[in-house]
Amino acid sequence: MNNAGRVSIQKLRALGGLAGVVLLTVLWLLWLLRWAPGAIPAPQPTLTILIWHWPFANRPPELPSNTCSSYGVTHCHLSTNRSLLASADAVVFHHRELQARGARLPLAERPHGQPWVWASMESPSHTRGLGRLQGIFNWVLSYRRDSDIFVPYGCLEPREGPAPPLPAKNGVAAWVVSNFQTRQRRVQLYQQLAPHLPVDVFGRANRRPLCSDCLLPTVARYLFYLAFENSQHPDYITEKFWRNALAAGAVPVVLGPPRATYEAFAPPDAFVHVDDFGSARELAAFLTGMNESQYRRYLAWRHRLRVRLLGDWRERFCAICARYPHLPRDQVYQDLQGWFQA
Ligand SMILES: *[C@@H]1O[C@H](CO)[C@@H](O)[C@H](O)[C@H]1NC(C)=O
Ligand SMILES: *[C@@H]1O[C@H](CO)[C@@H](O)[C@H](O)[C@H]1NC(C)=O
């Protein structure tokens, strides 16, 4: 074989090797594309969530098509158009309107197998008429952690950057209350505390209402905020804790579910729990006897975490879409009352 022949065979071998490498590379790229998230998007249908009554409102808010994507949930369409009953992927009924309007449900027009969602953020003490709603709903949306769609009133998330400075403090304890009834545990506790602790009471009950924009700057000037829930039930922790206290920068003194529940949501040293004390007098002595460095410990979380308030019904309803693929298909709350009032 002459030199030229030898060279061309080497070239052919090299070309063959190159072709093999190219083939393998192409196969590898195809494999990558197949498995890389989002590269070949799985077809995802848009879910339609029909809201039968918008909570606490005669007129629903505007619901533009990007409503849920602004909360990070895609392929989710919220609507209040009742003509969509036949085609909606889920229908939501907010309890307060069912309670007030005698629970008129479109049972006769309900498409077979359509999931219905019972929604409420109120405590069992302020919920009536559940006995009429047995065996109807498939999913529950509420603040209870064992809800199908769990929507707390707030949460803590990692903070990026420095915490905003604390407002100057010039009062000991603040409390905002509109419904003041002596049978409530929170009112009894206040009455026991008041002789031992200076508490400024705001709100309609004391004829010192605060406008919605005035509440946070007002309570922020106090060391403590009495985050007393109107009733004590599992997981029932409301904006009194998240907004009026934590977000304002006042240390919450909490009356509500047990300490362990609060600790599931917030660091154990971010609040003072009334159950930790044998009496109101002891609690008052602890609060008034605290020195500066002890007090600052209760606010140390602010350097790592910040409060995210989850008070918007649009965001809560968009959460149905986020949970939708994981929700049980064949579930029915045969005893909604027994479950919720437990
Ligand atoms: C409600 O939906 C129906 C059916 O899709 C549509 O014809 C109607 O225009 C909608 N109404 C409103 C007020 O958007
Ligand atoms: C604050 O109180 C704590 C607990 O009683 C104590 O250990 C600490 O030394 C006190 N700090 C100051 C600055 O007084």
mmCIF file with all atom_site columns, C-alpha atoms in Angstrom, residues 240-318:
data_model
loop_
_atom_site.group_PDB
_atom_site.id
_atom_site.type_symbol
_atom_site.label_atom_id
_atom_site.label_alt_id
_atom_site.label_comp_id
_atom_site.label_asym_id
_atom_site.label_entity_id
_atom_site.label_seq_id
_atom_site.pdbx_PDB_ins_code
_atom_site.Cartn_x
_atom_site.Cartn_y
_atom_site.Cartn_z
_atom_site.occupancy
_atom_site.B_iso_or_equiv
_atom_site.pdbx_formal_charge
_atom_site.auth_seq_id
_atom_site.auth_comp_id
_atom_site.auth_asym_id
_atom_site.auth_atom_id
_atom_site.pdbx_PDB_model_num
ATOM 1  C CA . LYS A 1 240 ? -53.325 39.725 65.152 1.00 0.00 ? 240 LYS A CA 1
ATOM 2  C CA . PHE A 1 241 ? -50.106 37.735 65.479 1.00 0.00 ? 241 PHE A CA 1
ATOM 3  C CA . TRP A 1 242 ? -48.652 38.115 61.979 1.00 0.00 ? 242 TRP A CA 1
ATOM 4  C CA . ARG A 1 243 ? -49.539 41.706 61.190 1.00 0.00 ? 243 ARG A CA 1
ATOM 5  C CA . ASN A 1 244 ? -50.424 43.647 64.325 1.00 0.00 ? 244 ASN A CA 1
ATOM 6  C CA . ALA A 1 245 ? -47.464 42.246 66.274 1.00 0.00 ? 245 ALA A CA 1
ATOM 7  C CA . LEU A 1 246 ? -44.704 40.618 64.200 1.00 0.00 ? 246 LEU A CA 1
ATOM 8  C CA . ALA A 1 247 ? -44.942 42.838 61.126 1.00 0.00 ? 247 ALA A CA 1
ATOM 9  C CA . ALA A 1 248 ? -45.313 45.964 63.280 1.00 0.00 ? 248 ALA A CA 1
ATOM 10 C CA . GLY A 1 249 ? -42.192 45.129 65.310 1.00 0.00 ? 249 GLY A CA 1
ATOM 11 C CA . ALA A 1 250 ? -43.958 44.657 68.665 1.00 0.00 ? 250 ALA A CA 1
ATOM 12 C CA . VAL A 1 251 ? -43.382 41.393 70.538 1.00 0.00 ? 251 VAL A CA 1
ATOM 13 C CA . PRO A 1 252 ? -46.590 39.325 70.512 1.00 0.00 ? 252 PRO A CA 1
ATOM 14 C CA . VAL A 1 253 ? -48.042 38.141 73.802 1.00 0.00 ? 253 VAL A CA 1
ATOM 15 C CA . VAL A 1 254 ? -50.154 35.284 72.502 1.00 0.00 ? 254 VAL A CA 1
ATOM 16 C CA . LEU A 1 255 ? -53.394 33.693 73.641 1.00 0.00 ? 255 LEU A CA 1
ATOM 17 C CA . GLY A 1 256 ? -54.514 31.046 71.190 1.00 0.00 ? 256 GLY A CA 1
ATOM 18 C CA . PRO A 1 257 ? -53.515 27.466 70.409 1.00 0.00 ? 257 PRO A CA 1
ATOM 19 C CA . PRO A 1 258 ? -50.734 25.851 72.477 1.00 0.00 ? 258 PRO A CA 1
ATOM 20 C CA . ARG A 1 259 ? -47.109 26.997 72.279 1.00 0.00 ? 259 ARG A CA 1
ATOM 21 C CA . ALA A 1 260 ? -46.223 24.019 70.056 1.00 0.00 ? 260 ALA A CA 1
ATOM 22 C CA . THR A 1 261 ? -48.528 25.350 67.338 1.00 0.00 ? 261 THR A CA 1
ATOM 23 C CA . TYR A 1 262 ? -46.891 28.774 67.374 1.00 0.00 ? 262 TYR A CA 1
ATOM 24 C CA . GLU A 1 263 ? -43.495 27.088 67.269 1.00 0.00 ? 263 GLU A CA 1
ATOM 25 C CA . ALA A 1 264 ? -44.529 25.316 64.074 1.00 0.00 ? 264 ALA A CA 1
ATOM 26 C CA . PHE A 1 265 ? -44.789 28.764 62.480 1.00 0.00 ? 265 PHE A CA 1
ATOM 27 C CA . ALA A 1 266 ? -42.274 30.991 64.267 1.00 0.00 ? 266 ALA A CA 1
ATOM 28 C CA . PRO A 1 267 ? -39.075 30.723 66.350 1.00 0.00 ? 267 PRO A CA 1
ATOM 29 C CA . PRO A 1 268 ? -39.789 29.838 70.001 1.00 0.00 ? 268 PRO A CA 1
ATOM 30 C CA . ASP A 1 269 ? -38.307 33.150 71.192 1.00 0.00 ? 269 ASP A CA 1
ATOM 31 C CA . ALA A 1 270 ? -40.331 35.360 68.840 1.00 0.00 ? 270 ALA A CA 1
ATOM 32 C CA . PHE A 1 271 ? -43.350 35.527 71.168 1.00 0.00 ? 271 PHE A CA 1
ATOM 33 C CA . VAL A 1 272 ? -44.436 35.318 74.805 1.00 0.00 ? 272 VAL A CA 1
ATOM 34 C CA . HIS A 1 273 ? -47.095 32.639 75.373 1.00 0.00 ? 273 HIS A CA 1
ATOM 35 C CA . VAL A 1 274 ? -49.572 33.259 78.168 1.00 0.00 ? 274 VAL A CA 1
ATOM 36 C CA . ASP A 1 275 ? -49.713 29.510 78.972 1.00 0.00 ? 275 ASP A CA 1
ATOM 37 C CA . ASP A 1 276 ? -46.087 29.714 80.168 1.00 0.00 ? 276 ASP A CA 1
ATOM 38 C CA . PHE A 1 277 ? -47.224 31.612 83.267 1.00 0.00 ? 277 PHE A CA 1
ATOM 39 C CA . GLY A 1 278 ? -49.168 30.521 86.308 1.00 0.00 ? 278 GLY A CA 1
ATOM 40 C CA . SER A 1 279 ? -51.128 33.754 86.574 1.00 0.00 ? 279 SER A CA 1
ATOM 41 C CA . ALA A 1 280 ? -51.762 37.090 84.896 1.00 0.00 ? 280 ALA A CA 1
ATOM 42 C CA . ARG A 1 281 ? -49.741 38.756 87.642 1.00 0.00 ? 281 ARG A CA 1
ATOM 43 C CA . GLU A 1 282 ? -46.703 36.566 86.854 1.00 0.00 ? 282 GLU A CA 1
ATOM 44 C CA . LEU A 1 283 ? -47.056 37.318 83.164 1.00 0.00 ? 283 LEU A CA 1
ATOM 45 C CA . ALA A 1 284 ? -47.229 41.069 83.878 1.00 0.00 ? 284 ALA A CA 1
ATOM 46 C CA . ALA A 1 285 ? -44.163 40.857 86.136 1.00 0.00 ? 285 ALA A CA 1
ATOM 47 C CA . PHE A 1 286 ? -42.226 39.046 83.413 1.00 0.00 ? 286 PHE A CA 1
ATOM 48 C CA . LEU A 1 287 ? -43.107 41.628 80.775 1.00 0.00 ? 287 LEU A CA 1
ATOM 49 C CA . THR A 1 288 ? -42.392 44.682 82.913 1.00 0.00 ? 288 THR A CA 1
ATOM 50 C CA . GLY A 1 289 ? -39.233 43.191 84.456 1.00 0.00 ? 289 GLY A CA 1
ATOM 51 C CA . MET A 1 290 ? -37.498 42.411 81.173 1.00 0.00 ? 290 MET A CA 1
ATOM 52 C CA . ASN A 1 291 ? -34.229 44.269 80.525 1.00 0.00 ? 291 ASN A CA 1
ATOM 53 C CA . GLU A 1 292 ? -33.100 45.654 77.178 1.00 0.00 ? 292 GLU A CA 1
ATOM 54 C CA . SER A 1 293 ? -30.976 42.664 76.150 1.00 0.00 ? 293 SER A CA 1
ATOM 55 C CA . GLN A 1 294 ? -33.691 40.173 77.060 1.00 0.00 ? 294 GLN A CA 1
ATOM 56 C CA . TYR A 1 295 ? -36.201 42.194 75.075 1.00 0.00 ? 295 TYR A CA 1
ATOM 57 C CA . ARG A 1 296 ? -33.949 42.359 72.016 1.00 0.00 ? 296 ARG A CA 1
ATOM 58 C CA . ARG A 1 297 ? -33.731 38.564 71.965 1.00 0.00 ? 297 ARG A CA 1
ATOM 59 C CA . TYR A 1 298 ? -37.439 38.453 71.152 1.00 0.00 ? 298 TYR A CA 1
ATOM 60 C CA . LEU A 1 299 ? -36.783 40.469 68.024 1.00 0.00 ? 299 LEU A CA 1
ATOM 61 C CA . ALA A 1 300 ? -33.587 38.708 66.907 1.00 0.00 ? 300 ALA A CA 1
ATOM 62 C CA . TRP A 1 301 ? -35.536 36.738 64.240 1.00 0.00 ? 301 TRP A CA 1
ATOM 63 C CA . ARG A 1 302 ? -36.014 39.980 62.283 1.00 0.00 ? 302 ARG A CA 1
ATOM 64 C CA . HIS A 1 303 ? -32.400 39.855 61.105 1.00 0.00 ? 303 HIS A CA 1
ATOM 65 C CA . ARG A 1 304 ? -32.950 36.464 59.427 1.00 0.00 ? 304 ARG A CA 1
ATOM 66 C CA . LEU A 1 305 ? -36.640 36.438 58.628 1.00 0.00 ? 305 LEU A CA 1
ATOM 67 C CA . ARG A 1 306 ? -39.437 38.674 57.491 1.00 0.00 ? 306 ARG A CA 1
ATOM 68 C CA . VAL A 1 307 ? -43.187 38.414 57.691 1.00 0.00 ? 307 VAL A CA 1
ATOM 69 C CA . ARG A 1 308 ? -45.189 37.543 54.638 1.00 0.00 ? 308 ARG A CA 1
ATOM 70 C CA . LEU A 1 309 ? -48.867 38.373 55.140 1.00 0.00 ? 309 LEU A CA 1
ATOM 71 C CA . LEU A 1 310 ? -51.223 36.065 53.290 1.00 0.00 ? 310 LEU A CA 1
ATOM 72 C CA . GLY A 1 311 ? -54.423 38.010 53.624 1.00 0.00 ? 311 GLY A CA 1
ATOM 73 C CA . ASP A 1 312 ? -55.525 38.262 50.013 1.00 0.00 ? 312 ASP A CA 1
ATOM 74 C CA . TRP A 1 313 ? -58.327 35.962 48.909 1.00 0.00 ? 313 TRP A CA 1
ATOM 75 C CA . ARG A 1 314 ? -56.975 35.895 45.330 1.00 0.00 ? 314 ARG A CA 1
ATOM 76 C CA . GLU A 1 315 ? -53.716 34.376 46.549 1.00 0.00 ? 315 GLU A CA 1
ATOM 77 C CA . ARG A 1 316 ? -55.614 31.873 48.714 1.00 0.00 ? 316 ARG A CA 1
ATOM 78 C CA . PHE A 1 317 ? -57.761 30.739 45.782 1.00 0.00 ? 317 PHE A CA 1
ATOM 79 C CA . CYS A 1 318 ? -54.753 30.484 43.454 1.00 0.00 ? 318 CYS A CA 1
#
